[in-house]
Amino acid sequence: MIQQVDKVVLDTLKERLKEIFGYSQFRGDQEIIIQNILAGKNTFVIMPTGAGKSLCYQLPAIVSDGMAIVISPLIALMKNQVDQMNAFGINAQFLNSTLTKAEINKVKKDALDGSLKLLYIAPESLTKEENLDFLQKTKISFVAIDEAHCISEWGHDFRPEYRRIHGIIDNIGNLPIIALTATATPKVQQDIRKNLQMEEAETFKSSFNRKNLYYEIRSKKEAKKQLIKYIRNNKGKSGIVYCLSRKTVEEVAEFLSVNDVRALPYHAGLDSNTRMANQDAFLNEEADVIVATIAFGMGIDKPDVRFVIHYDAPKSLEGYYQETGRAGRDGLEGNCIMFYSFEDIQKLEKFNKDKSVTERDNARHLLNEMVAYANLGVCRRRQLLSYFGEYLDKDCGFCDNCVKPTERMKVQDEVILVLKATQFTGQRFDAEHIADLVTATENQYVRSYEHDKLEDIYGKGTELNESHEFWVSLLRQLVIYGFLEKDVENYGVLKLSEKGANYINDPYPVTISKDHNYEEEDEKVEEEDKEVAVGSGSAHAYDEALLGMLKALRKKVAKEKNLPPYVIFQDPSLEEMATTYPTTQQEMAQINGVGMGKVQKFGRQFIELISRYVEENDIETAKDVVIKSTVNKSKVKIYIIQQVDRKVDLEEIAEAKDLSMEDLIEEIEHICYSGTKLNLDYYVNQIMDRERQQDIYDYFMNAETDNIAVALKEFAGDDVSEEELRLMRIKFLSELAN
Ligand code: ADP
Ligand code: ZN
């Protein structure tokens, strides 16, 4: 019986999701989070930027009686969300110091008569006596606390007002709380729970993997030239270029402007009017590129930032991950490129000169992690996730180190040696110390702990590899591959994991990567073509000409309504329109992210444009396709095409559509045979190494037939699976036949 009730609730939630937001599926934990808060329970949500936190309180607010209070630290962010909610036809408003008396009265009226669904409010305003009095008279469904890490002094953005929130909520009534954040170490999580007195609250933590982001590090050589070349290749796309100093910001913005890029600077040294104007110009697409110090970005919700370039190396991986996280929030393309030079690191080190000893030590640790990230040849995503305490068991196939690997090698004795060294020294030392030990390098502790007496270990590494750097790199790689673990209490200290302990007794060859040597690579690159086949010029399933026209129309409508363009329709929706050509209101409402509210508000001109385009170009529309096959089938195909465009793992696509891997591949084959180009490289690179791919590719190149049974026979002795063959056949056909 209970299950039945749940199912009814679930169905209605899904219906409302489609009707209001135009999405046909919940993402990740959204649904269960919403149920939790609807059940009146305190809820704690930790999700990376772009994962869809806002929906977790917006939707329950809409379906509940009364209004939800949303506490948010930034006025810009509130305005943004209020605009988006209003575009969906939802009554949401904010209360802050920028409002006139008349505006405040309107907010209060709507709150009291029950028509207001979401009230956004800054913590400062919440504490005001008069607001408190009025809130006590309203019906409130729950309280959402966005950017909840601001509560903690251990977070990176502490705001004292946040610490008073709980007391005030208590004054208003006994209300369920949903706290949300994108960054929280275990320590910060603990602070948040304690301060909000919700120790019992269920926590929903999602993976921090941002699958649509491509990570790349380039040597910082002729950086300006590389920058302009990249931006030119990505003309018209939104991007952020981060620089360390105000001076560099000015310099780079100026340089880009001179080269006809619509770029504007942003840093704390600009007067606040200019700063706001530049930010708005970026949001409204009057500027394509914003060149900024790290002061820029907090509260920027622009979902279609296509690239984030670190012109200078950042101070920590925390910062790097947060800044790169601003790319591709809509799940589409997001390229993250960093220009790296060791000189920049030395500069950063100098900045720390005047800090206290502890602060300087901490800063140096963080910087060392940054250097290691740049230098290691290991999959960038594995490195990043490992840093944030998440383990990924295979390479991602979608970062520079995966696409263009450094030299690989197999090691075994080396691994045994360092694991033993870790074990025999009591699991109390860091990578530097263990490298010192195996290379017999003097340091103050080796002798005092009598580590030089460890016969099987002391100096034993030099026979295998003389370089100290090799051993440090090996140890770092063993952490990422799960043989070693970092001690949470003591910075840098390494411990054996279960996998590591087992390895000593039962070893096998482990593949590791050589570190980058950016100077050497610079020389090689001179000869080769530098462009990696990602980011520009890749084949898409949508109609590019139509997409361009839709974007132009969106810009025009946005200007008329004085809203940022993405509030009208987001990029994924426009891309879908340029794939399925909706020409009626009903068809338009089927587009992901649209919904009837938006169709009625903004749809007309878009439908007209598409109808005209379809007619002029004699295009077979979704309607025509539907007649030939069944509705569902063509929907599934479109879904697959879009997900592959977004480089989503095939396993995930199969799961979302409840298909077996075999069925999914079959669907993909149909798509390809009917002439649509699909680029599966991101996936193929994950499951097959280059050599194997080349072998199969060559086979199809020379074979008489592309029949899979014949191919299977040919590869009978080589342990090649049917799935691999079929994927390579798709790749082959896409590249050559389509
Ligand atoms: P966060 O606050 O976690 O950084 P947002 O709430 O801004 O993320 O959401 C990021 C993007 O994802 C937005 O463009 C939003 O419209 C989109 N989004 C959220 N939920 C869904 C969903 N269920 N299906 C499709 N897109 C979604
Ligand atoms: Zn990778």
Coordinates of N, CA and C in Angstrom, one line a residue, residues 302-405:
K302 N 25.9 31.3 -15.5 CA 25.8 31.2 -17.0 C 26.0 29.7 -17.4
P303 N 25.0 29.0 -17.9 CA 25.2 27.6 -18.2 C 26.0 27.2 -19.4
D304 N 26.2 28.2 -20.3 CA 26.8 27.8 -21.6 C 28.2 28.4 -21.7
V305 N 29.0 28.4 -20.6 CA 30.4 28.8 -20.8 C 31.1 27.6 -21.4
R306 N 31.7 27.8 -22.6 CA 32.2 26.7 -23.4 C 33.7 26.4 -23.1
F307 N 34.4 27.4 -22.6 CA 35.8 27.1 -22.2 C 36.2 28.0 -21.0
V308 N 37.1 27.4 -20.2 CA 37.7 28.1 -19.1 C 39.2 27.9 -19.3
I309 N 39.9 29.0 -19.4 CA 41.3 28.9 -19.7 C 42.1 29.5 -18.5
H310 N 43.0 28.7 -17.9 CA 43.8 29.3 -16.9 C 45.1 29.8 -17.6
Y311 N 45.2 31.1 -17.7 CA 46.3 31.7 -18.4 C 47.5 31.5 -17.4
D312 N 47.3 31.6 -16.1 CA 48.3 31.4 -15.1 C 47.9 30.2 -14.3
A313 N 48.8 29.5 -13.7 CA 48.5 28.3 -12.9 C 47.8 28.8 -11.6
P314 N 46.7 28.1 -11.2 CA 46.1 28.5 -9.9 C 46.9 28.1 -8.7
K315 N 46.4 28.6 -7.5 CA 47.2 28.3 -6.3 C 46.9 26.9 -5.7
S316 N 45.8 26.4 -6.1 CA 45.4 25.1 -5.5 C 44.5 24.3 -6.4
L317 N 44.4 23.0 -6.2 CA 43.5 22.2 -7.0 C 42.1 22.5 -6.7
E318 N 41.8 22.9 -5.4 CA 40.5 23.3 -5.0 C 40.0 24.4 -5.9
G319 N 40.9 25.5 -6.0 CA 40.5 26.6 -6.9 C 40.3 26.2 -8.3
Y320 N 41.3 25.4 -8.8 CA 41.2 25.0 -10.2 C 39.9 24.3 -10.5
Y321 N 39.6 23.4 -9.6 CA 38.4 22.6 -9.9 C 37.1 23.4 -9.8
Q322 N 37.1 24.4 -8.9 CA 35.9 25.3 -8.8 C 35.8 26.1 -10.1
E323 N 37.0 26.7 -10.5 CA 37.0 27.6 -11.7 C 36.6 26.8 -13.0
T324 N 37.3 25.7 -13.2 CA 36.9 24.9 -14.4 C 35.5 24.4 -14.3
G325 N 35.0 24.3 -13.1 CA 33.6 23.8 -12.9 C 32.6 24.8 -13.5
R326 N 33.0 26.0 -13.8 CA 32.1 27.0 -14.4 C 31.8 26.7 -15.9
A327 N 32.6 25.8 -16.5 CA 32.4 25.5 -17.9 C 31.3 24.4 -18.0
G328 N 30.5 24.5 -19.1 CA 29.6 23.5 -19.4 C 28.6 23.0 -18.4
R329 N 28.0 24.0 -17.7 CA 27.1 23.6 -16.6 C 25.8 23.0 -17.2
D330 N 25.6 23.3 -18.5 CA 24.4 22.7 -19.1 C 24.6 21.3 -19.6
G331 N 25.8 20.7 -19.3 CA 26.1 19.4 -19.7 C 26.6 19.3 -21.1
L332 N 26.8 20.4 -21.8 CA 27.3 20.3 -23.2 C 28.8 20.6 -23.1
E333 N 29.4 20.9 -24.2 CA 30.9 21.2 -24.3 C 31.4 22.1 -23.2
G334 N 32.5 21.7 -22.7 CA 33.2 22.5 -21.7 C 34.7 22.1 -21.7
N335 N 35.5 23.0 -22.3 CA 36.9 22.7 -22.4 C 37.7 23.5 -21.4
C336 N 38.6 22.8 -20.6 CA 39.3 23.4 -19.5 C 40.8 23.3 -19.8
I337 N 41.4 24.4 -20.1 CA 42.8 24.4 -20.6 C 43.6 25.2 -19.6
M338 N 44.7 24.7 -19.2 CA 45.6 25.5 -18.3 C 47.0 25.6 -19.0
F339 N 47.5 26.8 -19.0 CA 48.9 27.1 -19.4 C 49.8 26.9 -18.2
Y340 N 50.8 26.1 -18.4 CA 51.6 25.8 -17.2 C 53.0 26.1 -17.4
S341 N 53.6 26.8 -16.5 CA 55.1 26.9 -16.5 C 55.6 26.9 -15.1
F342 N 56.8 26.3 -14.8 CA 57.2 26.2 -13.5 C 57.5 27.6 -12.9
E343 N 57.9 28.5 -13.8 CA 58.1 29.9 -13.3 C 56.9 30.5 -12.6
D344 N 55.7 30.2 -13.1 CA 54.5 30.7 -12.5 C 54.4 30.2 -11.0
I345 N 54.8 28.9 -10.9 CA 54.8 28.3 -9.6 C 55.7 29.0 -8.6
Q346 N 56.9 29.3 -9.1 CA 57.9 30.0 -8.3 C 57.3 31.4 -7.9
K347 N 56.7 32.1 -8.9 CA 56.1 33.4 -8.6 C 55.1 33.2 -7.4
L348 N 54.2 32.2 -7.5 CA 53.2 32.0 -6.5 C 53.9 31.8 -5.1
E349 N 55.0 31.1 -5.2 CA 55.7 30.8 -3.9 C 56.2 32.1 -3.3
K350 N 56.6 33.0 -4.1 CA 57.1 34.3 -3.6 C 56.0 35.0 -2.9
F351 N 54.8 34.9 -3.4 CA 53.7 35.6 -2.8 C 53.5 35.2 -1.3
N352 N 53.9 34.0 -1.0 CA 53.6 33.5 0.3 C 54.7 33.9 1.3
K353 N 55.7 34.6 0.8 CA 56.8 34.9 1.7 C 56.4 35.6 3.0
D354 N 55.5 36.5 3.0 CA 55.1 37.2 4.2 C 54.1 36.6 5.1
K355 N 53.7 35.4 4.7 CA 52.7 34.7 5.6 C 53.4 34.0 6.8
S356 N 52.5 33.7 7.8 CA 53.0 33.0 8.9 C 53.6 31.6 8.5
V357 N 54.3 31.0 9.4 CA 54.9 29.7 9.0 C 53.9 28.6 8.6
T358 N 52.9 28.5 9.4 CA 51.8 27.5 9.1 C 51.2 27.8 7.8
E359 N 50.8 29.0 7.7 CA 50.1 29.4 6.4 C 51.0 29.1 5.2
R360 N 52.2 29.4 5.4 CA 53.2 29.2 4.3 C 53.3 27.8 3.9
D361 N 53.4 27.0 5.0 CA 53.5 25.5 4.8 C 52.2 25.0 4.1
N362 N 51.1 25.4 4.5 CA 49.8 24.9 3.9 C 49.8 25.3 2.4
A363 N 50.2 26.6 2.2 CA 50.1 27.1 0.8 C 51.1 26.3 -0.1
R364 N 52.2 25.9 0.5 CA 53.2 25.2 -0.3 C 52.7 23.8 -0.6
H365 N 52.1 23.2 0.4 CA 51.5 21.8 0.1 C 50.5 21.9 -1.0
L366 N 49.6 22.9 -1.0 CA 48.6 23.0 -2.0 C 49.2 23.2 -3.4
L367 N 50.2 24.0 -3.4 CA 50.9 24.3 -4.6 C 51.6 23.1 -5.2
N368 N 52.2 22.3 -4.3 CA 52.8 21.0 -4.7 C 51.9 20.1 -5.4
E369 N 50.6 20.1 -4.9 CA 49.6 19.2 -5.5 C 49.3 19.7 -6.9
M370 N 49.3 21.0 -7.0 CA 49.1 21.6 -8.3 C 50.2 21.2 -9.3
V371 N 51.4 21.2 -8.9 CA 52.6 20.9 -9.7 C 52.5 19.4 -10.1
A372 N 52.1 18.6 -9.1 CA 52.0 17.2 -9.4 C 51.0 16.9 -10.5
Y373 N 49.9 17.6 -10.3 CA 48.8 17.4 -11.3 C 49.2 17.8 -12.7
A374 N 49.9 18.9 -12.8 CA 50.4 19.3 -14.1 C 51.4 18.3 -14.7
N375 N 52.2 17.7 -13.9 CA 53.3 16.9 -14.4 C 53.0 15.4 -14.6
L376 N 52.1 14.9 -13.8 CA 51.8 13.5 -13.9 C 51.2 13.1 -15.3
G377 N 51.5 12.0 -15.8 CA 51.0 11.6 -17.1 C 49.7 10.8 -16.9
V378 N 49.2 10.7 -15.7 CA 48.0 9.9 -15.4 C 46.7 10.7 -15.8
C379 N 45.7 10.0 -16.3 CA 44.4 10.6 -16.6 C 44.1 11.7 -15.7
R380 N 43.8 12.9 -16.2 CA 43.6 14.1 -15.3 C 42.4 13.8 -14.4
R381 N 41.4 13.2 -15.0 CA 40.1 13.1 -14.2 C 40.4 12.1 -13.0
R382 N 41.2 11.1 -13.2 CA 41.5 10.2 -12.1 C 42.3 11.0 -11.0
Q383 N 43.2 11.8 -11.5 CA 43.9 12.6 -10.5 C 43.0 13.5 -9.7
L384 N 42.2 14.3 -10.4 CA 41.3 15.2 -9.7 C 40.4 14.6 -8.8
L385 N 39.7 13.5 -9.2 CA 38.8 12.8 -8.3 C 39.5 12.2 -7.1
S386 N 40.7 11.6 -7.4 CA 41.4 11.1 -6.3 C 41.7 12.2 -5.3
Y387 N 42.1 13.3 -5.7 CA 42.4 14.4 -4.8 C 41.2 14.8 -3.9
F388 N 40.0 14.7 -4.5 CA 38.8 15.0 -3.7 C 38.2 13.7 -3.1
G389 N 39.0 12.7 -3.0 CA 38.6 11.5 -2.2 C 37.7 10.6 -3.0
E390 N 37.7 10.6 -4.3 CA 36.8 9.7 -5.0 C 37.7 8.8 -5.9
Y391 N 37.4 7.6 -6.0 CA 38.2 6.6 -6.8 C 37.5 6.3 -8.1
L392 N 38.3 6.4 -9.2 CA 37.8 6.1 -10.5 C 38.6 4.9 -10.9
D393 N 38.0 3.8 -11.4 CA 38.7 2.6 -11.7 C 39.2 2.4 -13.1
K394 N 38.9 3.4 -13.9 CA 39.6 3.4 -15.3 C 39.8 4.8 -15.8
D395 N 40.6 4.8 -16.8 CA 40.9 6.1 -17.5 C 39.7 6.6 -18.1
C396 N 39.6 8.0 -18.2 CA 38.4 8.6 -18.7 C 38.2 8.6 -20.2
G397 N 39.4 8.6 -20.9 CA 39.3 8.7 -22.4 C 39.0 10.1 -22.9
F398 N 38.9 11.0 -21.9 CA 38.5 12.4 -22.4 C 39.3 13.5 -21.6
C399 N 40.6 13.3 -21.7 CA 41.4 14.4 -21.2 C 42.7 14.3 -22.0
D400 N 43.6 15.3 -21.9 CA 44.8 15.3 -22.7 C 45.7 14.0 -22.5
N401 N 45.8 13.6 -21.2 CA 46.6 12.5 -20.9 C 46.1 11.2 -21.5
C402 N 44.7 11.1 -21.6 CA 44.1 9.9 -22.2 C 44.2 10.0 -23.7
V403 N 44.0 11.1 -24.3 CA 44.0 11.3 -25.7 C 45.4 11.2 -26.3
K404 N 46.3 11.8 -25.6 CA 47.7 11.8 -26.1 C 48.6 11.4 -25.0
P405 N 48.7 10.1 -24.7 CA 49.4 9.6 -23.5 C 50.9 9.9 -23.6

